[in-house]
Amino acid sequence: DVSANNRALVARSTDNGNNWTTVELPDANSAIYSLALNPLSLNMVYAAGAINYGDGAVWRSIDGGGTWSAGLNLAQERVYGVAVHPVTPTIIFAASDLHVWRSLDSGISWATVLSSTLFGIGHGSLWIDGVNPNTVYAALDGATTLYRSQALGELGTWTNVASGLPEIFALSGNVTAPATLYIGHQRGFQRSTNQGASFTPPISGILWPDTNIHIIAASPSELNVAYASGPNGTVFRTGSGGQSWSQVF
């Protein structure tokens, strides 16, 4: 059956993924594009998405995803990415295709810190450098341009570091090597070892340019280890900082 009051579902597990329950977001006709956890308080979770499939929102839960409230609402602009500062988790970033917003109070209030005039239907992606957390990356302009701020995302501190990239679905980095970035897009995976100035495909493991990569997750504790989602539910792993990959699922 199709309901006229569809709500996005957040699935959560409290036993290391063995069992899952779902919780509905409070807004009708909503969709979720990404999630982020407060690293110092895992009961605080943020979800980026859209209401009525077009108006952007960032929802916040303070009870581990049990209940949710909206803290950022935007007309006709979907929010694709959300990221929590790894050291000062009251600082939150959110991104659409055209803007980056920053909150200094755990998502209660927000201010625009980066705007683009090049409209495109893409995915706003974010990455906060775990080694140098004042450095923030964002993909805008139809997710084909990579911007960087080295001043905690302050307005006026963003620079264009790479343009004309394939539409970026995922943006991450090597948590132990701050100059290394990972991007996943409609043509596969690429990495940069110079803070996004140039990107190269992997040597092996993920087909180029035929593999859509929508999610990249870097290990917070293992050197050069990251995981990427591939087509048809496949999962790839790298232990070489993205130079080569092997399918693990």
XYZ file of C-alpha atoms in Angstrom:
249
model
C 0.000 0.000 0.000
C 1.078 3.596 -0.663
C 0.387 6.103 2.091
C -0.283 9.787 1.459
C 1.521 10.520 4.727
C 4.856 8.808 4.108
C 7.521 9.391 6.737
C 11.215 8.565 6.549
C 12.387 5.773 8.821
C 15.585 5.709 10.864
C 16.769 2.213 11.735
C 18.737 1.801 14.939
C 20.426 -1.049 16.774
C 21.453 -1.187 20.423
C 23.248 -4.554 20.231
C 26.028 -4.021 17.673
C 23.760 -4.529 14.687
C 22.261 -7.897 15.613
C 18.713 -6.496 15.867
C 17.155 -3.353 14.450
C 14.107 -1.217 15.141
C 12.753 1.677 13.077
C 11.602 5.114 14.185
C 9.588 7.520 12.032
C 10.610 11.124 11.610
C 7.879 13.570 12.663
C 7.405 15.225 9.255
C 5.168 13.829 6.539
C 6.584 12.961 3.102
C 10.170 13.171 4.333
C 13.394 11.561 3.130
C 16.792 11.036 4.789
C 20.072 11.381 2.901
C 22.710 11.149 5.650
C 23.255 10.668 9.374
C 25.924 11.900 11.789
C 26.684 11.078 15.430
C 28.027 13.283 18.173
C 31.344 11.483 18.902
C 31.289 12.455 22.583
C 27.597 11.763 23.182
C 26.340 8.924 21.004
C 22.722 9.535 22.017
C 22.818 12.769 20.000
C 22.199 12.020 16.322
C 21.573 14.274 13.322
C 19.730 13.415 10.104
C 19.872 15.467 6.906
C 17.096 15.243 4.351
C 13.981 16.800 2.895
C 10.349 17.386 3.803
C 7.742 17.035 1.058
C 10.649 15.749 -1.078
C 11.859 19.277 -1.730
C 12.179 21.401 1.416
C 15.418 20.723 3.285
C 15.729 19.846 6.951
C 18.161 18.720 9.609
C 16.563 16.725 12.401
C 18.127 16.127 15.804
C 17.642 13.351 18.321
C 18.981 13.514 21.878
C 17.870 10.007 22.875
C 19.734 7.814 20.413
C 17.211 8.172 17.612
C 14.123 7.447 19.670
C 12.517 10.833 19.001
C 13.381 13.616 16.555
C 12.894 17.370 16.141
C 13.762 19.626 13.203
C 16.338 22.366 13.784
C 16.970 23.590 10.217
C 14.176 24.083 7.680
C 14.745 25.359 4.138
C 12.317 26.098 1.329
C 12.970 24.217 -1.916
C 16.508 23.177 -1.029
C 17.279 19.630 0.044
C 19.958 19.046 2.683
C 22.189 16.164 1.610
C 25.081 16.226 4.063
C 25.583 16.720 7.787
C 28.832 16.522 9.775
C 29.711 16.926 13.461
C 32.975 18.480 14.562
C 35.127 15.681 16.060
C 36.559 17.784 18.919
C 33.843 20.366 19.579
C 30.624 18.484 18.770
C 28.398 21.501 19.406
C 29.630 22.649 15.970
C 27.579 21.097 13.150
C 27.783 21.606 9.393
C 25.045 20.913 6.855
C 25.196 21.107 3.065
C 22.792 21.285 0.155
C 23.747 21.598 -3.492
C 24.056 25.378 -3.135
C 24.935 26.201 0.473
C 26.813 25.172 3.579
C 25.377 26.076 6.988
C 27.036 25.977 10.382
C 25.560 25.660 13.841
C 27.518 26.510 16.985
C 24.863 25.262 19.415
C 24.251 21.609 18.509
C 21.847 22.366 15.679
C 19.481 24.772 17.419
C 20.388 27.789 15.267
C 22.168 27.970 11.909
C 24.029 30.487 9.725
C 25.066 30.291 6.072
C 28.861 30.141 5.672
C 29.225 29.234 1.963
C 26.980 29.955 -1.025
C 27.180 28.887 -4.655
C 25.505 30.483 -7.654
C 26.036 27.470 -9.925
C 22.876 25.435 -9.582
C 22.924 21.721 -10.268
C 21.028 18.713 -9.041
C 23.636 16.969 -6.951
C 24.582 15.910 -3.465
C 26.087 18.350 -1.008
C 28.836 16.414 0.764
C 30.980 17.346 3.777
C 34.190 16.155 5.424
C 35.859 17.536 8.556
C 39.548 16.693 8.848
C 40.034 14.508 11.912
C 43.682 15.521 12.362
C 43.245 19.231 11.632
C 39.580 19.781 12.603
C 39.629 23.443 11.631
C 39.764 22.211 8.024
C 36.371 21.525 6.434
C 35.641 20.337 2.873
C 32.355 20.679 0.969
C 31.216 19.580 -2.491
C 28.755 21.999 -4.121
C 27.805 23.175 -7.650
C 25.956 20.003 -8.552
C 28.532 18.317 -6.294
C 31.210 18.878 -8.954
C 33.293 21.511 -7.133
C 35.311 20.909 -3.980
C 35.672 23.798 -1.520
C 37.896 23.997 1.549
C 38.003 26.179 4.645
C 40.943 26.060 7.030
C 39.244 28.378 9.522
C 36.446 26.176 10.890
C 34.165 27.081 8.005
C 33.968 30.786 8.788
C 32.178 32.894 6.201
C 34.669 34.212 3.643
C 37.350 31.579 4.320
C 36.346 29.012 1.682
C 38.459 28.435 -1.435
C 37.750 26.455 -4.597
C 40.332 23.645 -4.654
C 38.972 21.470 -7.488
C 36.344 22.006 -10.210
C 34.845 19.901 -12.969
C 34.784 16.701 -10.920
C 32.216 13.969 -11.542
C 29.108 14.414 -9.403
C 30.311 13.597 -5.891
C 28.089 11.316 -3.822
C 30.533 10.683 -0.949
C 33.386 12.668 0.575
C 35.737 11.331 3.225
C 39.402 11.222 4.141
C 42.244 9.319 5.712
C 41.951 10.136 9.411
C 45.671 9.598 9.961
C 46.883 11.416 6.830
C 45.140 14.803 6.633
C 46.258 15.548 3.057
C 44.492 12.428 1.728
C 40.880 12.782 0.595
C 38.479 10.210 -0.834
C 35.581 10.962 -3.173
C 32.964 8.557 -4.455
C 30.860 9.479 -7.452
C 28.927 8.246 -10.476
C 32.132 7.077 -12.160
C 33.764 5.306 -9.235
C 36.342 6.266 -6.607
C 39.214 8.734 -6.631
C 41.694 9.904 -4.033
C 43.809 12.952 -3.499
C 47.057 13.118 -1.536
C 47.372 16.925 -1.772
C 44.224 18.224 -0.042
C 42.081 17.971 -3.171
C 44.342 19.758 -5.659
C 44.335 16.651 -7.892
C 42.613 13.255 -7.877
C 43.579 9.840 -9.258
C 41.641 6.549 -9.552
C 42.710 3.433 -7.625
C 45.146 0.911 -9.061
C 42.789 -2.048 -8.635
C 39.661 -3.377 -6.988
C 36.979 -0.824 -7.907
C 36.191 -0.670 -11.603
C 36.823 2.692 -13.218
C 34.795 4.413 -14.570
C 31.802 2.086 -14.162
C 31.122 1.789 -10.411
C 28.814 4.187 -8.551
C 30.178 4.865 -5.055
C 27.604 6.447 -2.744
C 29.176 5.913 0.693
C 32.779 6.013 1.942
C 33.616 5.410 5.601
C 37.197 5.776 6.828
C 38.243 3.770 9.876
C 38.817 6.076 12.858
C 41.535 3.828 14.304
C 43.103 1.718 11.523
C 45.779 3.348 9.383
C 44.778 3.661 5.682
C 41.625 1.545 6.114
C 38.318 2.636 4.544
C 35.134 1.044 3.235
C 33.034 1.975 0.214
C 29.591 0.935 -0.965
C 29.342 -0.321 -4.512
C 26.482 -1.343 -6.821
C 23.957 -4.047 -5.912
C 24.768 -3.927 -2.211
C 28.485 -4.655 -2.572
C 31.071 -3.372 -0.076
C 34.759 -2.758 -0.805
C 37.670 -2.357 1.616
C 41.040 -0.681 1.248
C 44.015 -1.104 3.558
C 46.286 1.057 1.420
C 44.692 4.457 1.740
C 42.584 3.957 -1.381
C 45.299 2.776 -3.754
C 43.749 -0.696 -4.113
C 40.451 -2.249 -3.025
C 38.999 -5.705 -2.479
C 35.354 -6.704 -2.324
C 34.411 -7.918 1.164
C 30.653 -8.212 0.738
